[in-house]
CSV table of C-alpha atoms in Angstrom, one decimal:
chain,number,residue,atom,x,y,z
Y,1,MET,CA,96.4,51.7,39.2
Y,2,ILE,CA,98.9,50.6,41.8
Y,3,ALA,CA,97.5,50.5,45.3
Y,4,SER,CA,99.4,52.4,47.9
Y,5,ALA,CA,101.4,50.4,50.3
Y,6,PRO,CA,99.6,49.3,53.5
Y,7,ILE,CA,100.5,50.9,56.8
Y,8,ARG,CA,102.4,48.4,58.9
Y,9,ASP,CA,103.5,50.4,61.9
Y,10,PRO,CA,101.1,49.5,64.8
Y,11,ALA,CA,101.4,52.9,66.5
Y,12,GLU,CA,100.6,54.8,63.3
Y,13,ILE,CA,97.6,52.5,62.6
Y,14,TYR,CA,96.3,53.3,66.1
Y,15,ARG,CA,97.0,57.0,65.7
Y,16,ARG,CA,95.1,57.2,62.4
Y,17,SER,CA,92.3,55.0,63.6
Y,18,PHE,CA,91.7,57.2,66.7
Y,19,ALA,CA,91.9,60.3,64.5
Y,20,ILE,CA,89.3,59.0,62.2
Y,21,ILE,CA,87.0,58.1,65.0
Y,22,GLN,CA,87.3,61.5,66.6
Y,23,ALA,CA,86.6,63.1,63.3
Y,24,GLU,CA,83.5,61.0,62.5
Y,25,ALA,CA,81.9,60.2,65.9
Y,26,ASP,CA,79.8,62.6,68.0
Y,27,LEU,CA,81.8,62.5,71.2
Y,28,VAL,CA,80.9,66.0,72.5
Y,29,ARG,CA,78.6,64.8,75.3
Y,30,PHE,CA,81.3,62.6,76.9
Y,31,GLY,CA,83.8,63.9,79.5
Y,32,ALA,CA,87.5,63.3,78.7
Y,33,ASP,CA,87.8,60.0,80.6
Y,34,ALA,CA,84.6,58.5,79.2
Y,35,ARG,CA,85.5,59.7,75.7
Y,36,SER,CA,88.7,57.6,75.9
Y,37,ILE,CA,86.6,54.5,76.7
Y,38,VAL,CA,84.1,55.3,73.9
Y,39,VAL,CA,86.8,55.7,71.3
Y,40,ARG,CA,88.3,52.3,72.2
Y,41,MET,CA,84.9,50.7,72.0
Y,42,ILE,CA,84.3,52.2,68.6
Y,43,HIS,CA,87.7,51.0,67.5
Y,44,ALA,CA,86.8,47.5,68.6
Y,45,CYS,CA,83.6,47.3,66.4
Y,46,GLY,CA,84.2,49.8,63.6
Y,47,MET,CA,80.9,51.6,64.0
Y,48,VAL,CA,81.2,55.3,64.8
Y,49,ASP,CA,77.5,55.6,65.4
Y,50,LEU,CA,77.9,53.4,68.5
Y,51,ALA,CA,78.6,56.6,70.4
Y,52,ASP,CA,75.0,57.6,70.0
Y,53,ASP,CA,73.8,54.6,71.9
Y,54,ILE,CA,76.3,54.5,74.8
Y,55,VAL,CA,75.0,55.5,78.2
Y,56,VAL,CA,77.6,56.1,80.9
Y,57,SER,CA,77.1,57.3,84.4
Y,58,PRO,CA,79.1,60.5,85.3
Y,59,GLY,CA,81.5,58.8,87.7
Y,60,PHE,CA,81.9,55.5,85.9
Y,61,ALA,CA,85.4,56.0,84.5
Y,62,GLN,CA,86.9,57.2,87.8
Y,63,SER,CA,85.1,54.5,89.9
Y,64,ALA,CA,86.2,51.7,87.6
Y,65,ARG,CA,89.8,53.0,87.4
Y,66,ALA,CA,90.1,53.5,91.2
Y,67,ALA,CA,88.8,49.9,91.7
Y,68,LEU,CA,91.4,48.5,89.5
Y,69,GLU,CA,94.2,50.5,91.1
Y,70,ALA,CA,93.0,49.1,94.5
Y,71,GLY,CA,93.4,45.6,93.2
Y,72,ALA,CA,89.8,44.7,92.5
Y,73,PRO,CA,89.0,41.7,90.3
Y,74,VAL,CA,87.3,41.9,86.9
Y,75,LEU,CA,84.4,39.5,86.7
Y,76,CYS,CA,83.4,38.5,83.1
Y,77,ASP,CA,80.3,36.7,81.9
Y,78,ALA,CA,82.1,34.8,79.0
Y,79,GLU,CA,85.6,33.4,78.3
Y,80,MET,CA,85.7,35.6,75.1
Y,81,VAL,CA,85.4,38.7,77.3
Y,82,ARG,CA,88.1,37.4,79.7
Y,83,HIS,CA,90.5,36.5,76.9
Y,84,GLY,CA,89.9,40.0,75.3
Y,85,VAL,CA,91.2,41.7,78.4
Y,86,ILE,CA,94.9,42.7,78.2
Y,87,THR,CA,96.2,41.6,81.5
Y,88,ARG,CA,99.5,43.4,81.2
Y,89,LEU,CA,97.6,46.7,81.4
Y,90,MET,CA,96.1,45.9,84.8
Y,91,PRO,CA,97.5,48.4,87.3
Y,92,ALA,CA,97.6,46.0,90.2
Y,93,GLY,CA,98.0,42.6,88.6
Y,94,ASN,CA,94.2,42.3,88.9
Y,95,GLU,CA,92.6,38.9,88.6
Y,96,VAL,CA,90.4,38.6,85.5
Y,97,MET,CA,88.0,35.7,85.8
Y,98,CYS,CA,85.1,33.9,84.2
Y,99,LEU,CA,83.4,31.2,86.3
Y,100,LEU,CA,81.2,29.8,83.5
Y,101,ASN,CA,83.0,26.5,83.5
Y,102,GLU,CA,83.1,25.9,87.2
Y,103,PRO,CA,81.5,22.4,88.0
Y,104,GLN,CA,78.7,23.8,90.2
Y,105,VAL,CA,77.4,26.1,87.4
Y,106,ARG,CA,75.5,23.4,85.6
Y,107,GLU,CA,73.9,22.3,88.9
Y,108,ILE,CA,72.8,25.8,89.7
Y,109,ALA,CA,71.5,26.3,86.1
Y,110,ALA,CA,69.5,23.0,86.3
Y,111,ARG,CA,68.1,23.8,89.7
Y,112,ASP,CA,67.0,27.3,88.8
Y,113,GLU,CA,66.0,26.5,85.2
Y,114,THR,CA,68.2,29.2,83.9
Y,115,THR,CA,71.3,29.7,81.7
Y,116,ARG,CA,74.8,28.8,82.7
Y,117,SER,CA,75.7,32.5,82.2
Y,118,ALA,CA,73.1,33.5,84.8
Y,119,ALA,CA,74.0,30.6,87.1
Y,120,GLN,CA,77.7,31.6,87.3
Y,121,VAL,CA,76.7,35.0,88.6
Y,122,ASP,CA,75.7,33.3,91.8
Y,123,LEU,CA,79.4,32.3,92.2
Y,124,TRP,CA,80.4,36.0,91.9
Y,125,ALA,CA,78.6,36.9,95.2
Y,126,ASP,CA,81.6,36.7,97.5
Y,127,ARG,CA,83.8,38.5,95.0
Y,128,MET,CA,81.5,41.3,93.9
Y,129,ALA,CA,82.3,43.9,96.6
Y,130,GLY,CA,84.2,46.7,94.8
Y,131,ALA,CA,84.8,44.6,91.7
Y,132,VAL,CA,84.5,45.6,88.0
Y,133,ILE,CA,81.9,43.6,86.2
Y,134,SER,CA,82.1,43.1,82.5
Y,135,ILE,CA,79.1,41.5,80.7
Y,136,GLY,CA,79.3,41.3,77.0
Y,137,ASN,CA,77.3,38.2,75.9
Y,138,ALA,CA,74.5,37.1,78.2
Y,139,PRO,CA,71.5,39.3,79.0
Y,140,THR,CA,70.5,36.6,81.6
Y,141,ALA,CA,73.8,37.4,83.5
Y,142,LEU,CA,73.0,41.1,83.7
Y,143,PHE,CA,69.5,40.4,84.9
Y,144,ARG,CA,70.8,38.0,87.5
Y,145,LEU,CA,73.4,40.5,88.6
Y,146,LEU,CA,70.7,43.1,89.2
Y,147,GLU,CA,68.6,40.5,91.1
Y,148,LEU,CA,71.5,39.7,93.4
Y,149,ILE,CA,72.1,43.4,94.2
Y,150,ASP,CA,68.4,43.8,94.9
Y,151,ALA,CA,68.6,40.8,97.3
Y,152,GLY,CA,71.4,42.5,99.3
Y,153,ALA,CA,74.6,41.2,97.6
Y,154,ALA,CA,77.6,43.5,97.9
Y,155,LYS,CA,77.8,46.1,95.2
Y,156,PRO,CA,80.5,46.2,92.6
Y,157,ALA,CA,82.4,49.4,91.9
Y,158,ALA,CA,81.3,49.5,88.3
Y,159,ILE,CA,79.3,47.5,85.8
Y,160,ILE,CA,80.0,47.3,82.1
Y,161,GLY,CA,76.7,45.9,80.8
Y,162,VAL,CA,76.8,45.4,77.1
Y,163,PRO,CA,75.3,42.0,76.3
Y,164,VAL,CA,74.5,41.4,72.6
Y,165,GLY,CA,71.5,39.8,71.1
Y,166,PHE,CA,67.8,39.8,70.0
Y,167,VAL,CA,66.2,38.3,73.1
Y,168,GLY,CA,66.5,40.2,76.4
Y,169,ALA,CA,69.6,42.2,75.5
Y,170,ALA,CA,68.0,45.6,75.0
Y,171,GLU,CA,65.7,44.9,78.0
Y,172,SER,CA,68.5,44.0,80.4
Y,173,LYS,CA,70.5,47.1,79.4
Y,174,ASP,CA,67.4,49.3,79.8
Y,175,ALA,CA,66.9,47.8,83.3
Y,176,LEU,CA,70.5,48.7,84.2
Y,177,ALA,CA,70.3,52.3,82.9
Y,178,ALA,CA,66.9,52.9,84.5
Y,179,ASP,CA,68.1,51.7,87.9
Y,180,PRO,CA,71.8,51.1,88.4
Y,181,ARG,CA,71.3,50.4,92.1
Y,182,GLY,CA,73.7,53.2,93.0
Y,183,VAL,CA,76.5,51.6,91.0
Y,184,ASP,CA,78.4,53.4,88.3
Y,185,PHE,CA,77.8,51.8,84.9
Y,186,LEU,CA,78.3,51.8,81.1
Y,187,THR,CA,75.9,50.3,78.7
Y,188,VAL,CA,74.9,50.4,75.0
Y,189,LYS,CA,71.2,50.8,74.2
Y,190,GLY,CA,69.6,48.3,71.9
Y,191,ARG,CA,70.7,45.0,70.5
Y,192,ARG,CA,74.4,45.8,69.9
Y,193,GLY,CA,77.1,44.7,72.3
Y,194,GLY,CA,79.4,41.8,72.6
Y,195,SER,CA,82.7,40.5,73.9
Y,196,ALA,CA,84.9,42.9,72.0
Y,197,LEU,CA,83.0,45.9,73.4
Y,198,ALA,CA,83.1,44.6,76.9
Y,199,SER,CA,86.8,43.8,76.9
Y,200,SER,CA,87.8,47.0,75.1
Y,201,ALA,CA,86.1,49.1,77.8
Y,202,VAL,CA,88.1,47.2,80.5
Y,203,ASN,CA,91.3,47.7,78.5
Y,204,ALA,CA,90.6,51.5,78.2
Y,205,ILE,CA,90.1,51.8,81.9
Y,206,ALA,CA,93.1,49.6,82.8
Y,207,GLY,CA,95.3,51.5,80.4
Y,208,GLY,CA,94.9,54.7,82.4
Y,209,LEU,CA,92.1,56.6,80.6
Y,210,GLU,CA,94.5,58.5,78.5
Y,211,GLY,CA,92.8,60.9,76.1
Y,212,HIS,CA,93.0,60.7,72.3
Y,213,GLY,CA,93.5,64.2,71.1
């Protein structure tokens, strides 16, 4: 049997992908703006059941989009998240940054006996006010972010908290969902997460929250 020719048109690939996701995923509990983000996250990982584990605050999509339109930076916990963000989509030429490789990060990590991912969050402090935070790899970064907010640090506009892993990932996301400190948020329950999910959520927001059907 001769296999059918592969689809090569990017727009058609996206169209069919989004149509399949909408047909197979349970998206009914999400509003239109949040649904657009969820569809892109599913597209990034290929798992339609991800929708069952996504927790998103009612105002998250609007708060995050408004922050980007106002020129807020996007603070990422990992270079993989930063590189996954499509900067041309940014509505105000927003800065997308990861401070993991700043020289003082190792010093902070050694002093506090913590990970570099958590240590870099200390360097976010003077940039956090009204920012969009995207954490896709390090549970310790999410825990540290919540600690800083508890200690009086300026609150971001929105938190994408989807660290992946077997140690601390589920717990850090549960902590965010249980008490988001008055900040709009999106997270994924359990062990699943990662750079692709974190950056795809940012891209969906930056792209204008257009619906998919």
